[in-house]
Tab-separated table of C-alpha atoms in Angstrom:
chain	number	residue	atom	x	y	z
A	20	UNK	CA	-139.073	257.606	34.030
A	21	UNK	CA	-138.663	254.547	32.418
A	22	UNK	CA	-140.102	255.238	29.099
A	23	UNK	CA	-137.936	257.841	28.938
A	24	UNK	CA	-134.981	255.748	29.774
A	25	UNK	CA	-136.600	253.727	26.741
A	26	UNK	CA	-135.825	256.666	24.492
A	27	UNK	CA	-132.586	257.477	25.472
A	28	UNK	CA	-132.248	253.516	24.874
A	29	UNK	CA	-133.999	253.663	21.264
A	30	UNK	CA	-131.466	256.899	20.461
A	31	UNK	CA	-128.207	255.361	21.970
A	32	UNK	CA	-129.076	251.965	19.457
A	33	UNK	CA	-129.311	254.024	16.573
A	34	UNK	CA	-126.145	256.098	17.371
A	35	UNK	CA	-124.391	253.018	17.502
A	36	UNK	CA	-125.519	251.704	14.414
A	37	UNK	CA	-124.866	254.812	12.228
A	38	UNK	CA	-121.368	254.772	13.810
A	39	UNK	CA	-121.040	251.481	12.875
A	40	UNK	CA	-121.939	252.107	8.980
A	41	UNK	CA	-119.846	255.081	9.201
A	42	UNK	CA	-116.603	253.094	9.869
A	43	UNK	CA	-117.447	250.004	7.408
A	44	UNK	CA	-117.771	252.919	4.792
A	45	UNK	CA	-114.306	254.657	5.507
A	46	UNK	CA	-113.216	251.138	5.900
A	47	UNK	CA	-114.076	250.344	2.779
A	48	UNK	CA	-111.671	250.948	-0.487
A	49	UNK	CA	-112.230	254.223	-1.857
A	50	UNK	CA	-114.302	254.559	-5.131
A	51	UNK	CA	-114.549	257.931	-6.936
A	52	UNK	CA	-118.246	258.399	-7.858
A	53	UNK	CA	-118.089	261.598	-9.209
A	54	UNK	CA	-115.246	261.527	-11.484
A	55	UNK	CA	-114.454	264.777	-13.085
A	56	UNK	CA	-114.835	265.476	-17.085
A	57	UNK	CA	-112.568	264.051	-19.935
A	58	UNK	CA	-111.632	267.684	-21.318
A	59	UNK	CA	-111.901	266.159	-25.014
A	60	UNK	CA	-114.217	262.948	-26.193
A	61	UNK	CA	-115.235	262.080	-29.561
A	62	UNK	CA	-116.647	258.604	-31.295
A	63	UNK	CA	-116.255	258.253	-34.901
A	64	UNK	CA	-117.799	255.353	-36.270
A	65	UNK	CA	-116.381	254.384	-39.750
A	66	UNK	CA	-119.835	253.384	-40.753
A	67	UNK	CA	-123.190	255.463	-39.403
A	68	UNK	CA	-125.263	253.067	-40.904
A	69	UNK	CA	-127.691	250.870	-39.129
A	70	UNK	CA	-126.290	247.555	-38.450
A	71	UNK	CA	-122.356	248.523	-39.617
A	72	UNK	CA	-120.028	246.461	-37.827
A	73	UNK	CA	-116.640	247.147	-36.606
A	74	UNK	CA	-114.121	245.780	-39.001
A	75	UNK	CA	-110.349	246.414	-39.951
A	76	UNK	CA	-111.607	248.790	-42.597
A	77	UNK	CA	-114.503	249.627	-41.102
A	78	UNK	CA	-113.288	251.148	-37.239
A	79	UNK	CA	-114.645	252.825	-34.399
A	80	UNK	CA	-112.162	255.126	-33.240
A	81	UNK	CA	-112.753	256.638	-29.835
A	82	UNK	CA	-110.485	259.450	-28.801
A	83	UNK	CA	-110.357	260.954	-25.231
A	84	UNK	CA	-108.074	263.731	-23.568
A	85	UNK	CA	-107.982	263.329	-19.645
A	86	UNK	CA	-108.128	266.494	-16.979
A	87	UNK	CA	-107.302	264.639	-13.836
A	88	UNK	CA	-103.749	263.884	-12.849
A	89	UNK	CA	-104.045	260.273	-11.460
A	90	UNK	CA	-102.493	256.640	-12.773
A	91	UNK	CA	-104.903	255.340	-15.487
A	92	UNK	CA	-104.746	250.961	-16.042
A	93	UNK	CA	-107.900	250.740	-18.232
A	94	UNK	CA	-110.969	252.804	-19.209
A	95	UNK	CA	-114.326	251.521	-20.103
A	96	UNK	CA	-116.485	252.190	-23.336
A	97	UNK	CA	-120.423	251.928	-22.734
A	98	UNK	CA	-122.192	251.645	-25.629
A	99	UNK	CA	-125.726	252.752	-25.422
A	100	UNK	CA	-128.761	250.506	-25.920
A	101	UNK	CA	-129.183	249.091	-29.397
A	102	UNK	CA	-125.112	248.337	-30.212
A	103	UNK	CA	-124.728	245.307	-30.228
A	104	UNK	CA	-121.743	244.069	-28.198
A	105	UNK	CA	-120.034	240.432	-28.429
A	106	UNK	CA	-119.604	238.829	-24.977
A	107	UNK	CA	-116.707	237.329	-25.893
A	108	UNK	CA	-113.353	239.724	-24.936
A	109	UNK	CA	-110.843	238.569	-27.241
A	110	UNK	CA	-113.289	239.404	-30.006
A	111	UNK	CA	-113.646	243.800	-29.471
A	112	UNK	CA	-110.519	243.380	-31.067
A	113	UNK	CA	-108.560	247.152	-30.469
A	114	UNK	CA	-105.565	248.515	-32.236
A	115	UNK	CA	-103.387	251.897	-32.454
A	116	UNK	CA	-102.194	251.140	-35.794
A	117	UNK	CA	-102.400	253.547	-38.235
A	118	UNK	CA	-104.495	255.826	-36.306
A	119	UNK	CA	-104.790	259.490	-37.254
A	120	UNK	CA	-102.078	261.803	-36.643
A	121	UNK	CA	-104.093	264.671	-35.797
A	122	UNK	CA	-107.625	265.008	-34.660
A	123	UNK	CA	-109.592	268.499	-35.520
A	124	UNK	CA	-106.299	269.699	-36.178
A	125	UNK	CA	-104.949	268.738	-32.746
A	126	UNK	CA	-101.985	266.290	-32.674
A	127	UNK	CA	-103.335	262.682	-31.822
A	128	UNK	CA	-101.679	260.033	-29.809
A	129	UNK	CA	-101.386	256.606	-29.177
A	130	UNK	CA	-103.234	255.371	-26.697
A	131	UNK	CA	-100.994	253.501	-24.156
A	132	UNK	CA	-101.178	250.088	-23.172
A	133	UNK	CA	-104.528	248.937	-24.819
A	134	UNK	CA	-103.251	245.930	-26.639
A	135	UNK	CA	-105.089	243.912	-29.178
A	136	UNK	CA	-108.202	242.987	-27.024
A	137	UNK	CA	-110.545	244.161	-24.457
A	138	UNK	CA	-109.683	242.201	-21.208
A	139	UNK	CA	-113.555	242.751	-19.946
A	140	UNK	CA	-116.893	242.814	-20.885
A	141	UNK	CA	-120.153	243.130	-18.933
A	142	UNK	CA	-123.439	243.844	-20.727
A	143	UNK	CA	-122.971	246.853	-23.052
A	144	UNK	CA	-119.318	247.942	-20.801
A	145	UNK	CA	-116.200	247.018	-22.486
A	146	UNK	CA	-112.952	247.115	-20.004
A	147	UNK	CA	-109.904	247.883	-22.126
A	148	UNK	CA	-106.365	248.094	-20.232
A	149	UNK	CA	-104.688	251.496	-20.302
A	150	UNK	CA	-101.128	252.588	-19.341
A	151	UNK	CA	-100.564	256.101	-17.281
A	152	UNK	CA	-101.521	258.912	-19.337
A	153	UNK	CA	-100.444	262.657	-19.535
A	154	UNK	CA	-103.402	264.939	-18.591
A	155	UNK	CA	-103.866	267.668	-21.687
A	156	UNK	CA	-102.598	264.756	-24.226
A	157	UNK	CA	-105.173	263.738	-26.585
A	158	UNK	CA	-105.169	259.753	-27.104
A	159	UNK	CA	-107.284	257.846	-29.586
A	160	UNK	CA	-107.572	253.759	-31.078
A	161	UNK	CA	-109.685	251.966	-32.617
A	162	UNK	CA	-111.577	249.178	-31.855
A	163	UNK	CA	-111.469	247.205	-35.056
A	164	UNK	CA	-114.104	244.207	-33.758
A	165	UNK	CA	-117.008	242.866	-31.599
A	166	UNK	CA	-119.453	246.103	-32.101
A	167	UNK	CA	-122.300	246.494	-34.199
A	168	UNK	CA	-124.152	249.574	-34.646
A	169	UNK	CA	-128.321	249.763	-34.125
A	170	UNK	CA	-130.768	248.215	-36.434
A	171	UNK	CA	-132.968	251.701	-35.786
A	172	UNK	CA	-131.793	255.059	-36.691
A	173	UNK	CA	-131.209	257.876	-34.027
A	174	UNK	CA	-128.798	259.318	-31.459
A	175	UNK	CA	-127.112	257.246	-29.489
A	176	UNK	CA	-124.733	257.566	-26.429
A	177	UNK	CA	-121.160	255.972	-25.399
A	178	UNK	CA	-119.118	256.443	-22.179
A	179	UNK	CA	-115.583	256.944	-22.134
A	180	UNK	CA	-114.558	256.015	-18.502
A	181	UNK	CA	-110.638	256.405	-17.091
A	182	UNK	CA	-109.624	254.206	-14.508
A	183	UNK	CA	-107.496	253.597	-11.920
A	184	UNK	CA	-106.049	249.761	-11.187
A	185	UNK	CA	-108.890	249.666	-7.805
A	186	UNK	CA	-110.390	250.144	-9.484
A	187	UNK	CA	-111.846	253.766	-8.893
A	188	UNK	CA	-113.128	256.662	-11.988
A	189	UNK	CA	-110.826	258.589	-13.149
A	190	UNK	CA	-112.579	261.189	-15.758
A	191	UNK	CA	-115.855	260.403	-17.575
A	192	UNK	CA	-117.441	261.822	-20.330
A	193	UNK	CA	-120.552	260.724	-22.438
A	194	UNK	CA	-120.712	261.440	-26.333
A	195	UNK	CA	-123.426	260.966	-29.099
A	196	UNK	CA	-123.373	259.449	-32.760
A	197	UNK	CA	-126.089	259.186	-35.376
A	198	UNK	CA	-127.134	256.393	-36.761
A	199	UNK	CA	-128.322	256.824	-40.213
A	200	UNK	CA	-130.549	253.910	-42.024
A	201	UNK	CA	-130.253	253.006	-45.829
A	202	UNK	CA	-126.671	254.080	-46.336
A	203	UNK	CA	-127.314	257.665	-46.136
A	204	UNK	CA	-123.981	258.139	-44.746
A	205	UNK	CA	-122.535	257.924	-47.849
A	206	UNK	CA	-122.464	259.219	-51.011
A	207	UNK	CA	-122.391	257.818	-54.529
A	208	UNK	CA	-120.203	259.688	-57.010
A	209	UNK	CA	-121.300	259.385	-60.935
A	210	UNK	CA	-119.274	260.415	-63.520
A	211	UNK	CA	-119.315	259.997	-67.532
A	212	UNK	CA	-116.340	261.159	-69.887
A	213	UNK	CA	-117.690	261.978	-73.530
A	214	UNK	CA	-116.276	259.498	-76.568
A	215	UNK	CA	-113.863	261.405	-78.404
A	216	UNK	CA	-112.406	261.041	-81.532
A	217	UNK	CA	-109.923	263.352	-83.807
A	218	UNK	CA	-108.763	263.062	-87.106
A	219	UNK	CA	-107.032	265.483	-89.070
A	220	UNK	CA	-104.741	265.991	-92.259
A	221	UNK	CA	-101.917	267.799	-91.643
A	222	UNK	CA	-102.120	268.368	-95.398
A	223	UNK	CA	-104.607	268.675	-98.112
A	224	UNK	CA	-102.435	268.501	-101.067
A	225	UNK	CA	-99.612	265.911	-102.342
A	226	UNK	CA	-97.449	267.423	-104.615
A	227	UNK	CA	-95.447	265.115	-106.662
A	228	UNK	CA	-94.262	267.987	-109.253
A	229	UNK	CA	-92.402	266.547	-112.074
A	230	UNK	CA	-92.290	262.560	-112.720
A	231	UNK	CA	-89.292	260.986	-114.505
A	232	UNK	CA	-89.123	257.774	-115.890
A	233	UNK	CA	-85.573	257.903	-114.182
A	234	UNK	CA	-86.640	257.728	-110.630
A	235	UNK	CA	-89.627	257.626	-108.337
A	236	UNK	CA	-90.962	260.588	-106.642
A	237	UNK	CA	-92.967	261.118	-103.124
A	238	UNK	CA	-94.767	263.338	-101.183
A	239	UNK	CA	-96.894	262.829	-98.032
A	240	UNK	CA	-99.152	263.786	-95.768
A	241	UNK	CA	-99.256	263.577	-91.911
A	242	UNK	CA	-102.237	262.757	-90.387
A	243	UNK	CA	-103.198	263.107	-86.393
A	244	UNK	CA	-105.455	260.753	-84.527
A	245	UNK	CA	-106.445	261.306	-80.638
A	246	UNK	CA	-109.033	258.997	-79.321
A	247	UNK	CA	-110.272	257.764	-76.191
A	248	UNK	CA	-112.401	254.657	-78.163
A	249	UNK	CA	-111.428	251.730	-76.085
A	250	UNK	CA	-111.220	249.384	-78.967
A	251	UNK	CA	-108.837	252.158	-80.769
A	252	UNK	CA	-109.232	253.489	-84.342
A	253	UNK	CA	-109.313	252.566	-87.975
A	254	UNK	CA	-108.283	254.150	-90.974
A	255	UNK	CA	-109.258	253.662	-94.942
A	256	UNK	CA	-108.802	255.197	-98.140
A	257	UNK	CA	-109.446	254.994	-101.379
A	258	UNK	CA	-108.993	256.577	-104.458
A	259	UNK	CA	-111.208	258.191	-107.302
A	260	UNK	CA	-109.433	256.787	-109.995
A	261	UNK	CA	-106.901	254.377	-109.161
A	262	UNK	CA	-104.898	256.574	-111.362
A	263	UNK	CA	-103.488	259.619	-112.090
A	264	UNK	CA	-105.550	261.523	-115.026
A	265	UNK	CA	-103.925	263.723	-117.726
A	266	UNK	CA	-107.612	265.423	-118.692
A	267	UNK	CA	-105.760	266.971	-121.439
A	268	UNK	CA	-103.873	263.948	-122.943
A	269	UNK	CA	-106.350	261.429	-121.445
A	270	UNK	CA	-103.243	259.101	-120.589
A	271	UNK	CA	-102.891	257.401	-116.978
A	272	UNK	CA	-100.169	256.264	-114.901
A	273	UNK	CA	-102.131	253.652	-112.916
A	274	UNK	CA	-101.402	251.937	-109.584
A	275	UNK	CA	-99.511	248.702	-109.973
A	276	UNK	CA	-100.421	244.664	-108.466
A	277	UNK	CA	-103.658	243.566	-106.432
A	278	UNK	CA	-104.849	244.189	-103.195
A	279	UNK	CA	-104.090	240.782	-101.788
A	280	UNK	CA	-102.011	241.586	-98.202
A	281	UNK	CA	-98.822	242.567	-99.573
A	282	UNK	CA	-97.190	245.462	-101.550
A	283	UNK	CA	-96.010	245.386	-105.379
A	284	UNK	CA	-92.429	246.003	-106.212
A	285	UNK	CA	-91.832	248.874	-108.027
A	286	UNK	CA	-88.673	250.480	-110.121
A	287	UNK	CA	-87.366	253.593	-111.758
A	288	UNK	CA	-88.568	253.163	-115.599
A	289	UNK	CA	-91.847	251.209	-114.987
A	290	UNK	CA	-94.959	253.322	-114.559
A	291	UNK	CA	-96.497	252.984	-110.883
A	292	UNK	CA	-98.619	254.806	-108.415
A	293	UNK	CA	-98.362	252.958	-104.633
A	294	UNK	CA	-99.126	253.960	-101.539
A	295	UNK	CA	-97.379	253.300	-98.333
A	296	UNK	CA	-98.483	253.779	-94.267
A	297	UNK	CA	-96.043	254.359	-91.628
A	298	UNK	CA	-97.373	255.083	-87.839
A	299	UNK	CA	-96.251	256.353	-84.831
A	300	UNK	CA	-97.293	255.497	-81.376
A	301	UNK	CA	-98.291	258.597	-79.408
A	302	UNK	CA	-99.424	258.050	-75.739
A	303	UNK	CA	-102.094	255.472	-74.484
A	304	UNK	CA	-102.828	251.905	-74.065
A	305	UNK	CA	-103.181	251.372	-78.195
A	306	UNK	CA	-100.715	250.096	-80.278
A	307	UNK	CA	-101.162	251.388	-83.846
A	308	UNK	CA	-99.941	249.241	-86.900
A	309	UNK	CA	-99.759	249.735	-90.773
A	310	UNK	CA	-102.388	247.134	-93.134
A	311	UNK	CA	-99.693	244.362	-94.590
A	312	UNK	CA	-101.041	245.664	-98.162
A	313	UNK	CA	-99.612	249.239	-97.392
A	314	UNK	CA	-96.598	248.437	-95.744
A	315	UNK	CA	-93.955	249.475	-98.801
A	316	UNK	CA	-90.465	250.362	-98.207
A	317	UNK	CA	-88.125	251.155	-100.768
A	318	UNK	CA	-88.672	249.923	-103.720
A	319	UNK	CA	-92.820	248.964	-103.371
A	320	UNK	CA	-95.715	250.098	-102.308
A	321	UNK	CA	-99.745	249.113	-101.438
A	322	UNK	CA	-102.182	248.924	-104.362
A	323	UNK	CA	-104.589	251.766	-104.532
A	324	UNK	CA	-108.449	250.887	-105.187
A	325	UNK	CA	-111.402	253.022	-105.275
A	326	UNK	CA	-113.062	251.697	-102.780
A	327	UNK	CA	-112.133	252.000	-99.225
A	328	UNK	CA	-109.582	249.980	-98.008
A	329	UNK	CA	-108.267	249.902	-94.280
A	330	UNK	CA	-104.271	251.452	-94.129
A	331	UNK	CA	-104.031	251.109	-90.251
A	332	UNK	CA	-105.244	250.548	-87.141
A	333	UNK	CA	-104.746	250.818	-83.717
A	334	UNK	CA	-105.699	248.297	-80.330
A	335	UNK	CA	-106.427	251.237	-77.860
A	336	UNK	CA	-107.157	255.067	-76.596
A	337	UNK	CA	-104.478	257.229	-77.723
A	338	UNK	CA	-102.929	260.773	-77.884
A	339	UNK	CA	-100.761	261.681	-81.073
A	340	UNK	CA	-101.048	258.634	-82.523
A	341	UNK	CA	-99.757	259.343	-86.397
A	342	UNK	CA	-99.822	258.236	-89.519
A	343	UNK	CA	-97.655	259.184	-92.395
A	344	UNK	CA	-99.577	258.632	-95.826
A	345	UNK	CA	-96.716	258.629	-98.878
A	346	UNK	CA	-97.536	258.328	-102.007
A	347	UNK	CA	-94.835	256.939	-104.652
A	348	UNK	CA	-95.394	257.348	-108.696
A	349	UNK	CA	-93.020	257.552	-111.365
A	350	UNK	CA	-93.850	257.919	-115.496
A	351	UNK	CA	-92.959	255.256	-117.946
A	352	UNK	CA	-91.215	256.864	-120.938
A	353	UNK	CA	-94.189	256.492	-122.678
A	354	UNK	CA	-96.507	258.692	-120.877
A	355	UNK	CA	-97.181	261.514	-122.642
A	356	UNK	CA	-96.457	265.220	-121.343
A	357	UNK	CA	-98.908	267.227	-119.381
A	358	UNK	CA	-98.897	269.511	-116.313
A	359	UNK	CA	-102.706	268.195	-115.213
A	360	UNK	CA	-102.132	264.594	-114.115
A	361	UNK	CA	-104.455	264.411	-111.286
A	362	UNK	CA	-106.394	262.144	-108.915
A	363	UNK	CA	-108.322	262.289	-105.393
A	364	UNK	CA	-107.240	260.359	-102.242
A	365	UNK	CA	-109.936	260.197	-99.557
A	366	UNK	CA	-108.855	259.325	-96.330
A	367	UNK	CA	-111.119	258.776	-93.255
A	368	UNK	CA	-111.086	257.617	-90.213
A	369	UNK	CA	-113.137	256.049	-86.780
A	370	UNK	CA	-112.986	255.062	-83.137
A	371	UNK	CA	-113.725	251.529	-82.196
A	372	UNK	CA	-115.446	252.521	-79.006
C-alpha cells in the first residue's frame, strides 16, 4: 500500500511540474518559430567575386516581397559562413537611393524605414529597422557597406528575416549566390578600329584654256580628305617642271619668287605660274590650315618646285576635310603662241597616325 501511495506521489510531482512549465511557457511573450515564406527573395551582389566588398558602386541589393499580413519594424540579413561582416553597426551602411525601378520586370519599391545604418549586429545577423509593409509589394535596398564576400568560391546562403517590434518572425526565406574567384564575373570587352585614310581629286585635269598677257587665269581642283589618323594629315606637291612647256615652241612660262614661307606677287602683263591652297574644315577634332608659302590671294600666289613641298595640314581625325588647289598663270607678251603648253602637278597625301 504504501509503495503504491509512493507512485501516485512520484506521478502527482511530475503533473505538477509539467503544469508548471506549461504556464511559464504561455506566460511567456509569444515568438513565432515557424514563420511562413517571403513569397519573393533575391540577393544580387554587385560583385561575385571572391573577396568584393560592399561599396557605393559596388552594392548588395537584397529584395524581399512579404506573404504575411502583420506590422514589420526590422528584418534581419544572415549572411552565410565565409562573408565577412563588420561588427560595427553604423558601418553596413544601407540606402534606397537609386534603387531599381523594377525587378524581373516587376515594379520595385522602396523599402520603408531602413535608414542609413543597420541598428544591430550579432555574428553573421545584421538587424536593419523596417517600417509596416504591404503584403504582395515587392521592396528592395541596398546595403552599400560593412560586407565582404568569401575568399573561396561556391554557393553561399543569406536569410531574409521580417520582424515584428517583440520581437517575433514575420516571413523568412533563405537564398543562394555564387561566388566566383579570379574575376570571372566579368567580362573584358576588346575592340580595335582600322587606321583610315582617304584622299581623292575631285579632278584630274586643270584647264587654264587661253592665257593673256591682259589678265590672269585659274582653274582648280577640289580635293577630299577623311581620316581617322590622330595626329591628322599632310599634303605635298610638286611639279614636273616648274613650268609650263610649249613642246612645240620650246618656250616656258615659269613659276615666279622662292619657296621661302610666303607667296610672290603677281600682275596682269608679267609672266607667272603660282599656286594657291584654301581648306575647309569638315567634321572632327582637326583643324586643317594652308602652308604660309601657298597662301595667295589676289594678286600672288606660292612658288611651285619639283620637289615635294607640304600645301596643308591638318591637327586631327576628320570627315570632309577639303582642300581647294588653284592654280594662277598668265603669258607675258612675249611668249610665243602654241596650243601645247603643258606641265604635271602631283599631289599626295598622308595620315599622321
Amino acid at each position: 500500500m504504501r509503495r503504491k501511495l509512493m507512485r501516485i506521489g512520484s506521478v502527482s510531482i511530475l503533473l505538477v511540474y509539467f503544469l508548471a512549465y506549461f504556464f511559464r511557457l504561455v506566460s511567456l511573450p509569444h515568438i513565432n518559430v515557424f514563420a511562413a515564406d517571403l513569397t519573393e527573395a533575391s540577393v544580387r551582389l554587385s560583385r561575385m567575386d571572391v573577396s568584393a566588398a560592399a561599396s557605393g558602386t559596388d552594392t548588395i541589393l537584397v529584395v524581399a516581397k512579404p506573404a504575411t499580413t502583420a506590422t514589420e519594424a526590422s528584418l534581419q540579413v544572415t549572411f552565410g559562413s565565409g562573408f565577412t561582416v563588420d561588427g560595427t553597426p553604423a558601418n553596413i551602411t544601407v540606402t534606397t537611393s537609386g534603387i531599381p525601378s523594377t525587378y524581373q520586370g516587376e515594379s520595385l519599391s522602396a523599402w520603408p524605414g531602413v535608414g542609413s545604418a543597420a541598428t544591430a549586429v550579432s555574428s553573421q545577423i545584421v538587424t536593419i529597422a523596417s517600417s509596416d509593409l504591404t503584403p504582395g509589394t515587392l521592396y528592395g535596398f541596398y546595403i552599400t557597406g560593412g560586407i565582404t564576400n568569401p575568399g573561396t568560391s561556391g554557393q553561399k546562403e543569406i536569410t531574409i528575416t521580417t520582424r515584428t517590434s517583440a520581437p517575433a518572425n514575420i516571413d523568412t526565406k533563405t537564398v543562394a549566390v555564387d561566388i566566383m574567384e579570379n574575376d570571372t564575373d566579368q567580362v573584358s570587352v576588346t575592340a580595335s578600329v582600322p587606321a583610315s585614310f582617304n584622299f581623292a581629286l575631285g579632278s584630274n585635269d586643270i584647264t587654264l584654256g587661253d592665257l593673256s598677257s591682259s589678265a590672269t587665269v585659274n582653274d582648280n581642283v577640289i580635293i577630299d580628305i577623311d581620316t581617322n589618323a590622330g595626329n591628322g594629315w599632310v599634303a605635298w606637291t610638286k611639279s614636273s617642271n616648274t613650268y609650263l612647256n610649249s613642246a612645240s615652241t620650246s618656250d616656258q612660262i615659269n613659276t615666279q619668287g622662292s619657296i621661302d614661307g610666303s607667296p610672290t606677287a603677281y600682275g596682269a602683263g608679267s609672266e607667272h605660274y603660282q599656286l594657291d591652297a584654301d581648306v575647309t574644315n569638315g567634321t572632327g577634332s582637326g583643324t586643317p590650315a594652308a602652308a604660309a608659302e601657298y597662301t595667295g590671294t589676289g594678286g600672288s600666289g606660292g612658288t611651285l618646285s619639283t620637289t615635294y613641298q607640304e600645301i596643308a595640314t591638318s591637327t586631327g581625325p576628320g570627315d570632309n576635310d577639303g582642300i581647294t588647289y588653284t592654280i594662277y598663270a598668265a603669258a607675258s607678251a612675249i611668249n610665243e603662241a602654241a596650243d601645247d603648253y603643258i606641265d604635271t602637278l602631283t599631289i599626295v597625301g598622308a595620315g599622321n597616325f
